C-alpha positions as a LaTeX table, in Angstrom:
\begin{tabular}{lrrr}
\hline
Residue & $x$ (\AA) & $y$ (\AA) & $z$ (\AA) \\
\hline
Met1 & 0.00 & 0.00 & 0.00 \\
Pro2 & 1.38 & 3.47 & $-0.89$ \\
Leu3 & 2.39 & 5.92 & 1.82 \\
Cys4 & 1.48 & 9.59 & 1.91 \\
Val5 & 2.55 & 12.59 & 3.94 \\
Ser6 & $-0.62$ & 14.12 & 5.41 \\
Val7 & $-0.40$ & 17.90 & 6.03 \\
Asp8 & $-2.79$ & 20.74 & 6.70 \\
Lys9 & $-3.88$ & 22.37 & 3.42 \\
Gly10 & $-2.49$ & 25.72 & 4.62 \\
Val11 & 1.09 & 24.45 & 4.36 \\
Ala12 & 0.60 & 21.92 & 1.55 \\
Ser13 & 2.49 & 24.05 & $-0.99$ \\
Ile14 & 5.51 & 24.21 & 1.34 \\
Ala15 & 5.49 & 20.44 & 1.89 \\
Leu16 & 4.99 & 19.80 & $-1.83$ \\
Ser17 & 7.94 & 21.94 & $-2.91$ \\
Thr18 & 10.11 & 20.37 & $-0.18$ \\
Leu19 & 9.28 & 16.82 & $-1.31$ \\
Lys20 & 9.98 & 17.76 & $-4.93$ \\
Arg21 & 13.32 & 19.27 & $-3.93$ \\
Ile22 & 14.51 & 16.07 & $-2.24$ \\
Lys23 & 12.97 & 13.98 & $-5.06$ \\
Ala24 & 10.73 & 12.07 & $-2.63$ \\
Leu25 & 7.35 & 12.86 & $-4.25$ \\
Arg26 & 5.96 & 10.02 & $-6.35$ \\
Ser27 & 5.18 & 11.22 & $-9.88$ \\
Asp28 & 2.95 & 8.26 & $-10.72$ \\
Leu29 & 0.35 & 9.03 & $-8.02$ \\
Arg30 & $-1.89$ & 12.06 & $-7.59$ \\
Val31 & $-1.85$ & 14.53 & $-4.72$ \\
Thr32 & $-5.32$ & 14.34 & $-3.12$ \\
Arg33 & $-7.47$ & 16.16 & $-0.55$ \\
Gln34 & $-9.05$ & 14.56 & 2.52 \\
Gly35 & $-11.12$ & 17.18 & 4.34 \\
Ser36 & $-8.72$ & 19.91 & 5.51 \\
Arg37 & $-5.71$ & 17.65 & 4.91 \\
Val38 & $-3.65$ & 17.13 & 1.76 \\
Leu39 & $-2.13$ & 13.72 & 1.01 \\
Leu40 & 1.23 & 13.76 & $-0.78$ \\
Pro41 & 2.38 & 10.33 & $-2.06$ \\
Val42 & 6.02 & 9.66 & $-1.19$ \\
Asp43 & 8.77 & 7.23 & $-2.05$ \\
Glu44 & 8.97 & 4.78 & 0.89 \\
Ser45 & 12.74 & 4.44 & 0.48 \\
Lys46 & 13.17 & 8.12 & 1.33 \\
Leu47 & 11.14 & 8.31 & 4.54 \\
Asp48 & 14.15 & 9.31 & 6.65 \\
Glu49 & 14.93 & 12.19 & 4.29 \\
Val50 & 11.26 & 13.19 & 4.27 \\
Glu51 & 11.04 & 13.35 & 8.06 \\
Glu52 & 14.22 & 15.43 & 8.27 \\
Ala53 & 13.22 & 17.82 & 5.46 \\
Leu54 & 9.71 & 18.40 & 6.89 \\
Gly55 & 10.92 & 18.85 & 10.47 \\
Gly56 & 9.43 & 22.35 & 10.74 \\
Leu57 & 5.93 & 21.21 & 9.77 \\
Glu58 & 3.18 & 19.27 & 11.50 \\
Phe59 & 2.69 & 16.14 & 9.40 \\
Ala60 & 1.92 & 12.43 & 9.57 \\
Val61 & 2.93 & 9.52 & 7.34 \\
Val62 & $-0.20$ & 7.48 & 6.57 \\
Asp63 & $-1.39$ & 4.64 & 4.36 \\
Cys64 & $-3.23$ & 6.03 & 1.35 \\
His65 & $-4.96$ & 5.10 & $-1.89$ \\
Pro66 & $-4.20$ & 7.95 & $-4.33$ \\
Pro67 & $-5.28$ & 7.58 & $-7.97$ \\
Leu68 & $-2.74$ & 7.13 & $-10.73$ \\
Val69 & $-1.60$ & 10.20 & $-12.63$ \\
Ser70 & $-3.17$ & 10.33 & $-16.08$ \\
Lys71 & $-0.68$ & 10.67 & $-18.89$ \\
Thr72 & $-3.06$ & 13.12 & $-20.51$ \\
Ala73 & $-3.48$ & 15.28 & $-17.40$ \\
Pro74 & $-3.72$ & 19.02 & $-18.21$ \\
Pro75 & $-0.85$ & 21.32 & $-17.28$ \\
Thr76 & $-0.94$ & 22.60 & $-13.73$ \\
Ile77 & $-0.66$ & 26.21 & $-12.65$ \\
Pro78 & 2.49 & 26.69 & $-10.52$ \\
Ala79 & 1.05 & 29.30 & $-8.16$ \\
Tyr80 & $-2.23$ & 31.18 & $-7.85$ \\
Asp81 & $-4.69$ & 32.33 & $-5.20$ \\
Leu82 & $-8.44$ & 32.81 & $-5.30$ \\
Val83 & $-10.01$ & 35.88 & $-3.70$ \\
Gly84 & $-13.72$ & 35.27 & $-4.16$ \\
Asp85 & $-14.30$ & 35.17 & $-7.93$ \\
Val86 & $-10.92$ & 36.72 & $-8.74$ \\
Ala87 & $-7.79$ & 34.67 & $-9.45$ \\
Leu88 & $-4.37$ & 36.12 & $-8.63$ \\
Val89 & $-1.59$ & 34.39 & $-10.55$ \\
Arg90 & 1.98 & 34.80 & $-9.42$ \\
Ser91 & 4.18 & 36.08 & $-12.21$ \\
Arg92 & 6.40 & 33.00 & $-12.17$ \\
Ala93 & 3.44 & 30.98 & $-13.52$ \\
Leu94 & 4.08 & 32.66 & $-16.86$ \\
Glu95 & 7.65 & 31.33 & $-16.95$ \\
Ser96 & 6.39 & 27.82 & $-17.72$ \\
Leu97 & 2.98 & 28.49 & $-19.33$ \\
Gly98 & 1.75 & 30.98 & $-21.86$ \\
Glu99 & $-0.92$ & 33.51 & $-20.95$ \\
Asp100 & $-3.57$ & 31.69 & $-23.02$ \\
Glu101 & $-2.72$ & 28.40 & $-21.26$ \\
Val102 & $-3.05$ & 30.05 & $-17.83$ \\
Val103 & $-6.44$ & 31.52 & $-18.73$ \\
Ser104 & $-7.66$ & 28.25 & $-20.24$ \\
Ala105 & $-6.57$ & 26.17 & $-17.25$ \\
Leu106 & $-7.96$ & 28.54 & $-14.61$ \\
Thr107 & $-11.31$ & 29.08 & $-16.29$ \\
Ser108 & $-11.60$ & 25.32 & $-16.69$ \\
Ile109 & $-10.83$ & 24.65 & $-13.03$ \\
His110 & $-12.87$ & 27.61 & $-11.74$ \\
Pro111 & $-15.65$ & 28.31 & $-14.29$ \\
Arg112 & $-17.22$ & 31.01 & $-12.09$ \\
Ile113 & $-14.21$ & 33.31 & $-11.86$ \\
Lys114 & $-14.76$ & 36.77 & $-13.33$ \\
Ser115 & $-11.19$ & 38.09 & $-13.47$ \\
Ile116 & $-7.60$ & 36.87 & $-13.62$ \\
Tyr117 & $-4.75$ & 39.16 & $-12.55$ \\
Val118 & $-1.01$ & 38.62 & $-12.61$ \\
Val119 & 0.72 & 39.66 & $-9.38$ \\
Glu120 & 3.76 & 41.45 & $-10.73$ \\
Glu121 & 5.36 & 42.33 & $-7.37$ \\
Thr122 & 4.61 & 43.35 & $-3.79$ \\
Thr123 & 6.50 & 46.47 & $-2.81$ \\
Gly124 & 6.39 & 49.67 & $-0.80$ \\
Glu125 & 5.70 & 50.48 & 2.81 \\
Tyr126 & 2.10 & 49.25 & 2.54 \\
Arg127 & 3.01 & 45.80 & 1.04 \\
Val128 & 0.58 & 46.51 & $-1.81$ \\
Pro129 & 0.71 & 44.13 & $-4.80$ \\
Ser130 & 1.01 & 45.47 & $-8.33$ \\
Leu131 & $-1.69$ & 43.76 & $-10.41$ \\
Arg132 & $-1.96$ & 43.37 & $-14.18$ \\
Leu133 & $-5.30$ & 42.30 & $-15.65$ \\
Leu134 & $-4.80$ & 39.14 & $-17.69$ \\
Trp135 & $-8.42$ & 38.21 & $-18.44$ \\
Gly136 & $-11.98$ & 39.23 & $-17.61$ \\
Glu137 & $-13.46$ & 42.22 & $-15.80$ \\
Asn138 & $-11.24$ & 44.97 & $-14.43$ \\
Arg139 & $-12.33$ & 44.91 & $-10.81$ \\
Gly140 & $-11.76$ & 47.34 & $-7.96$ \\
Tyr141 & $-12.83$ & 44.91 & $-5.26$ \\
Ala142 & $-13.26$ & 41.24 & $-4.51$ \\
Glu143 & $-15.19$ & 39.50 & $-1.74$ \\
Ala144 & $-13.37$ & 36.80 & 0.21 \\
Arg145 & $-14.78$ & 34.41 & 2.80 \\
Glu146 & $-12.93$ & 32.92 & 5.76 \\
Tyr147 & $-14.66$ & 30.59 & 8.21 \\
Gly148 & $-18.03$ & 32.27 & 7.65 \\
Leu149 & $-16.64$ & 35.82 & 7.74 \\
Val150 & $-16.86$ & 38.13 & 4.73 \\
Phe151 & $-14.00$ & 40.43 & 3.72 \\
Arg152 & $-14.18$ & 43.18 & 1.13 \\
Val153 & $-10.73$ & 43.28 & $-0.47$ \\
Pro154 & $-9.57$ & 46.41 & $-2.34$ \\
Leu155 & $-7.53$ & 44.81 & $-5.10$ \\
Gly156 & $-4.03$ & 46.23 & $-5.43$ \\
Arg157 & $-4.56$ & 48.84 & $-2.70$ \\
Ala158 & $-4.22$ & 46.93 & 0.58 \\
Tyr159 & $-2.47$ & 43.75 & 1.66 \\
Tyr160 & $-4.55$ & 40.56 & 1.77 \\
Asn161 & $-3.39$ & 36.96 & 1.53 \\
Pro162 & $-6.12$ & 34.27 & 1.35 \\
Arg163 & $-3.56$ & 31.63 & 2.37 \\
Leu164 & $-3.53$ & 33.17 & 5.85 \\
Ala165 & $-7.16$ & 32.24 & 6.56 \\
Glu166 & $-6.26$ & 29.22 & 8.66 \\
Glu167 & $-3.56$ & 31.15 & 10.50 \\
His168 & $-6.08$ & 33.90 & 11.33 \\
His169 & $-8.42$ & 31.26 & 12.76 \\
Arg170 & $-5.68$ & 29.33 & 14.55 \\
Val171 & $-4.42$ & 32.41 & 16.42 \\
Ala172 & $-8.00$ & 33.47 & 17.22 \\
Glu173 & $-8.65$ & 30.10 & 18.85 \\
Ser174 & $-5.71$ & 30.69 & 21.22 \\
Val175 & $-7.24$ & 33.93 & 22.55 \\
Glu176 & $-9.28$ & 33.84 & 25.77 \\
Asp177 & $-12.46$ & 35.76 & 26.54 \\
Gly178 & $-11.70$ & 39.12 & 28.14 \\
Glu179 & $-8.31$ & 39.61 & 26.48 \\
Val180 & $-7.15$ & 42.98 & 25.19 \\
Val181 & $-5.36$ & 42.36 & 21.88 \\
Leu182 & $-3.33$ & 44.60 & 19.57 \\
Asp183 & $-2.85$ & 43.73 & 15.90 \\
Met184 & $-0.14$ & 46.21 & 14.92 \\
Phe185 & $-0.18$ & 45.56 & 11.15 \\
Ser186 & $-3.78$ & 44.53 & 10.60 \\
Gly187 & $-4.24$ & 44.80 & 6.85 \\
Ile188 & $-7.99$ & 44.67 & 6.22 \\
Gly189 & $-8.68$ & 43.08 & 9.60 \\
Gly190 & $-8.10$ & 39.34 & 9.20 \\
Phe191 & $-6.82$ & 38.50 & 12.68 \\
Ala192 & $-9.06$ & 41.07 & 14.38 \\
Leu193 & $-12.31$ & 39.84 & 12.84 \\
His194 & $-11.50$ & 36.18 & 13.52 \\
Ile195 & $-10.71$ & 36.93 & 17.17 \\
Ala196 & $-13.82$ & 39.05 & 17.71 \\
Ser197 & $-16.01$ & 36.41 & 16.05 \\
Leu198 & $-14.79$ & 33.68 & 18.42 \\
Arg199 & $-14.10$ & 35.53 & 21.67 \\
Asp200 & $-15.49$ & 38.32 & 23.82 \\
Ala201 & $-12.26$ & 40.28 & 23.44 \\
Phe202 & $-11.28$ & 43.89 & 22.75 \\
Val203 & $-9.09$ & 44.02 & 19.63 \\
Val204 & $-7.23$ & 47.12 & 18.49 \\
Ala205 & $-6.67$ & 46.71 & 14.74 \\
Asn206 & $-4.06$ & 49.15 & 13.44 \\
Asp207 & $-2.75$ & 49.71 & 9.95 \\
Lys208 & $-0.72$ & 52.59 & 8.53 \\
Asn209 & $-2.27$ & 52.21 & 5.07 \\
Pro210 & $-5.38$ & 54.46 & 4.89 \\
Glu211 & $-7.02$ & 52.06 & 2.41 \\
Ala212 & $-6.52$ & 49.12 & 4.78 \\
Tyr213 & $-7.86$ & 51.16 & 7.73 \\
Lys214 & $-10.96$ & 52.08 & 5.71 \\
His215 & $-11.59$ & 48.41 & 4.96 \\
Ile216 & $-11.18$ & 47.30 & 8.55 \\
Ile217 & $-14.17$ & 49.53 & 9.23 \\
Val218 & $-16.03$ & 48.18 & 6.18 \\
Asn219 & $-15.38$ & 44.58 & 7.19 \\
Val220 & $-16.46$ & 45.16 & 10.80 \\
Arg221 & $-19.76$ & 46.47 & 9.45 \\
Leu222 & $-20.14$ & 43.51 & 7.09 \\
Asn223 & $-19.68$ & 41.04 & 9.97 \\
Tyr224 & $-21.04$ & 42.89 & 13.03 \\
Lys225 & $-23.84$ & 40.35 & 13.65 \\
Lys226 & $-21.24$ & 37.60 & 13.94 \\
Leu227 & $-18.99$ & 39.37 & 16.46 \\
Lys228 & $-18.82$ & 38.54 & 20.15 \\
Gly229 & $-16.02$ & 41.02 & 20.81 \\
Val230 & $-15.12$ & 44.57 & 19.80 \\
Val231 & $-12.80$ & 45.65 & 16.99 \\
Tyr232 & $-11.35$ & 49.16 & 17.38 \\
Pro233 & $-9.65$ & 50.33 & 14.15 \\
Leu234 & $-6.67$ & 52.71 & 14.16 \\
Asn235 & $-4.66$ & 54.34 & 11.38 \\
Tyr236 & $-1.18$ & 55.01 & 12.82 \\
Asp237 & 2.38 & 54.24 & 12.00 \\
Ala238 & 3.21 & 51.41 & 14.41 \\
Val239 & 6.07 & 53.41 & 15.94 \\
Asp240 & 3.54 & 55.97 & 17.19 \\
Leu241 & 1.31 & 53.46 & 18.99 \\
Val242 & 3.31 & 53.73 & 22.21 \\
Asn243 & 2.36 & 57.43 & 22.30 \\
Val244 & $-1.38$ & 56.94 & 21.75 \\
Leu245 & $-2.08$ & 53.69 & 23.62 \\
Glu246 & $-1.78$ & 52.88 & 27.30 \\
Lys247 & 1.45 & 51.18 & 28.26 \\
Glu248 & 1.63 & 47.50 & 29.27 \\
Val249 & $-2.11$ & 46.83 & 29.04 \\
Phe250 & $-2.26$ & 44.32 & 26.20 \\
Asp251 & $-2.58$ & 40.60 & 26.82 \\
Arg252 & $-1.50$ & 39.78 & 23.28 \\
Val253 & 0.24 & 41.57 & 20.41 \\
Ile254 & 0.21 & 40.31 & 16.82 \\
Ala255 & 3.13 & 41.53 & 14.70 \\
Asn256 & 2.50 & 40.22 & 11.20 \\
Leu257 & 5.08 & 42.15 & 9.18 \\
Pro258 & 7.53 & 39.36 & 8.31 \\
Thr259 & 10.09 & 41.49 & 6.51 \\
Arg260 & 10.36 & 44.12 & 9.28 \\
Ser261 & 8.76 & 42.81 & 12.49 \\
Leu262 & 12.07 & 42.82 & 14.39 \\
Asp263 & 12.55 & 46.52 & 13.57 \\
Phe264 & 9.75 & 47.22 & 16.06 \\
Ala265 & 11.28 & 45.13 & 18.86 \\
Pro266 & 11.67 & 48.11 & 21.25 \\
Phe267 & 7.92 & 48.72 & 21.27 \\
Tyr268 & 6.46 & 45.27 & 22.02 \\
Gly269 & 7.53 & 45.19 & 25.65 \\
Arg270 & 6.17 & 48.70 & 26.25 \\
Leu271 & 2.72 & 47.63 & 25.06 \\
Leu272 & 2.43 & 44.13 & 26.54 \\
Arg273 & 1.73 & 43.40 & 30.19 \\
Ser274 & 3.95 & 40.98 & 32.08 \\
Gly275 & 3.00 & 37.48 & 30.96 \\
Gly276 & 1.55 & 38.83 & 27.69 \\
Val277 & 1.95 & 36.93 & 24.43 \\
Leu278 & 3.71 & 38.21 & 21.31 \\
His279 & 3.04 & 36.53 & 17.96 \\
Leu280 & 6.04 & 37.61 & 15.90 \\
Tyr281 & 5.98 & 36.80 & 12.17 \\
Thr282 & 9.37 & 36.72 & 10.50 \\
Leu283 & 11.11 & 35.46 & 7.37 \\
Ser284 & 13.69 & 32.76 & 7.94 \\
His285 & 15.64 & 30.09 & 6.11 \\
Asp286 & 17.07 & 28.79 & 9.40 \\
Ile287 & 14.66 & 29.13 & 12.32 \\
Leu288 & 17.28 & 28.22 & 14.95 \\
Ala289 & 19.53 & 31.04 & 13.73 \\
Thr290 & 16.49 & 33.32 & 13.82 \\
Tyr291 & 15.94 & 32.32 & 17.46 \\
Asp292 & 19.35 & 33.81 & 18.28 \\
Val293 & 18.41 & 37.12 & 16.66 \\
Val294 & 15.04 & 37.17 & 18.42 \\
Arg295 & 16.63 & 36.49 & 21.82 \\
Glu296 & 19.10 & 39.32 & 21.26 \\
Lys297 & 16.46 & 41.87 & 20.25 \\
Leu298 & 13.76 & 40.73 & 22.70 \\
Ala299 & 15.79 & 39.93 & 25.81 \\
Asp300 & 12.80 & 40.43 & 28.11 \\
Phe301 & 10.84 & 37.68 & 26.35 \\
Ser302 & 11.00 & 33.91 & 26.46 \\
Ile303 & 10.44 & 31.92 & 23.27 \\
Glu304 & 7.62 & 29.39 & 23.61 \\
Gly305 & 7.82 & 27.85 & 20.14 \\
His306 & 7.30 & 28.49 & 16.44 \\
Arg307 & 5.23 & 27.42 & 13.48 \\
Leu308 & 5.94 & 27.51 & 9.75 \\
Val309 & 3.03 & 29.48 & 8.28 \\
Leu310 & 3.77 & 30.05 & 4.59 \\
Glu311 & 6.42 & 29.39 & 1.99 \\
His312 & 7.97 & 32.65 & 0.85 \\
Ser313 & 10.53 & 31.20 & $-1.56$ \\
Pro314 & 11.97 & 27.69 & $-2.08$ \\
Arg315 & 14.38 & 28.12 & 0.85 \\
Thr316 & 12.64 & 30.73 & 2.98 \\
Gly317 & 9.45 & 30.57 & 5.00 \\
Val318 & 7.24 & 32.87 & 7.02 \\
Phe319 & 7.37 & 31.66 & 10.62 \\
Arg320 & 5.28 & 32.63 & 13.61 \\
Val321 & 7.46 & 32.78 & 16.71 \\
Asp322 & 5.44 & 32.81 & 19.95 \\
Leu323 & 6.98 & 34.67 & 22.89 \\
Val324 & 5.93 & 35.58 & 26.41 \\
Lys325 & 7.00 & 38.76 & 28.18 \\
Arg326 & 8.73 & 37.98 & 31.47 \\
\hline
\end{tabular}
């Protein structure tokens, strides 16, 4: 009986690229879904390499019955995301497929999509993607859904990543009723809305981007009947929060700015109470080396653990490092 690596769908792309890199993924069997899990068929002779390579992920090796790969299977799209009825294709998809092939494949897989954009790059202080319309309607907005919540997404004007839906929910589940939470780089309100929908908590959702701030408010209104807690939007540069918020009152701070989160290290301790939790998102190709940097910059915190959240590039991931203020 074949063996598969079973992983959560949120990190399936990371596991898939890792297995391909070490040549442990079986090419004769299909990758399949089983509920919220993805089953990746692996070469049994390489199990030791698989376990070592996937050490940063939660996974299980299970018996499986994947179908055979058809020799006439259509070409696959290397990387794309769906935001409601809009498809966002990463520019590297066009390195292996022509534009017509991308459109044909996506409209075949998702016949209800209305637009396809190519994500050219994500740059600038607001982490805003540059989008090029490839096919369909030129849209200003899309509507995304996460665990029953609705998000209005201003395309190309504020940061939103649909692959973070499970991370939003996972962090929200760790929050307790009565907590006071600060999301310092909130985007359009992903973490804040998930927390307030699950817990009777007070969540300050801050983003420097005026378009993101506007859509935190919009998304609170869209979901207000589903909220147990309160979301309080702010539009400040994160460095100014220590001047406008009370010191050491927050039970939890979320710092989801992977490329620059450690630049704000001096402020986390001034906002968190003793025993408060910091969820620090950071880019790393060696998480143990990153631990050393985190310990140096956040000496008043103890590291409780980490989780690989997203693949950023073949050798670099976005990690959540969980810390507690002493």
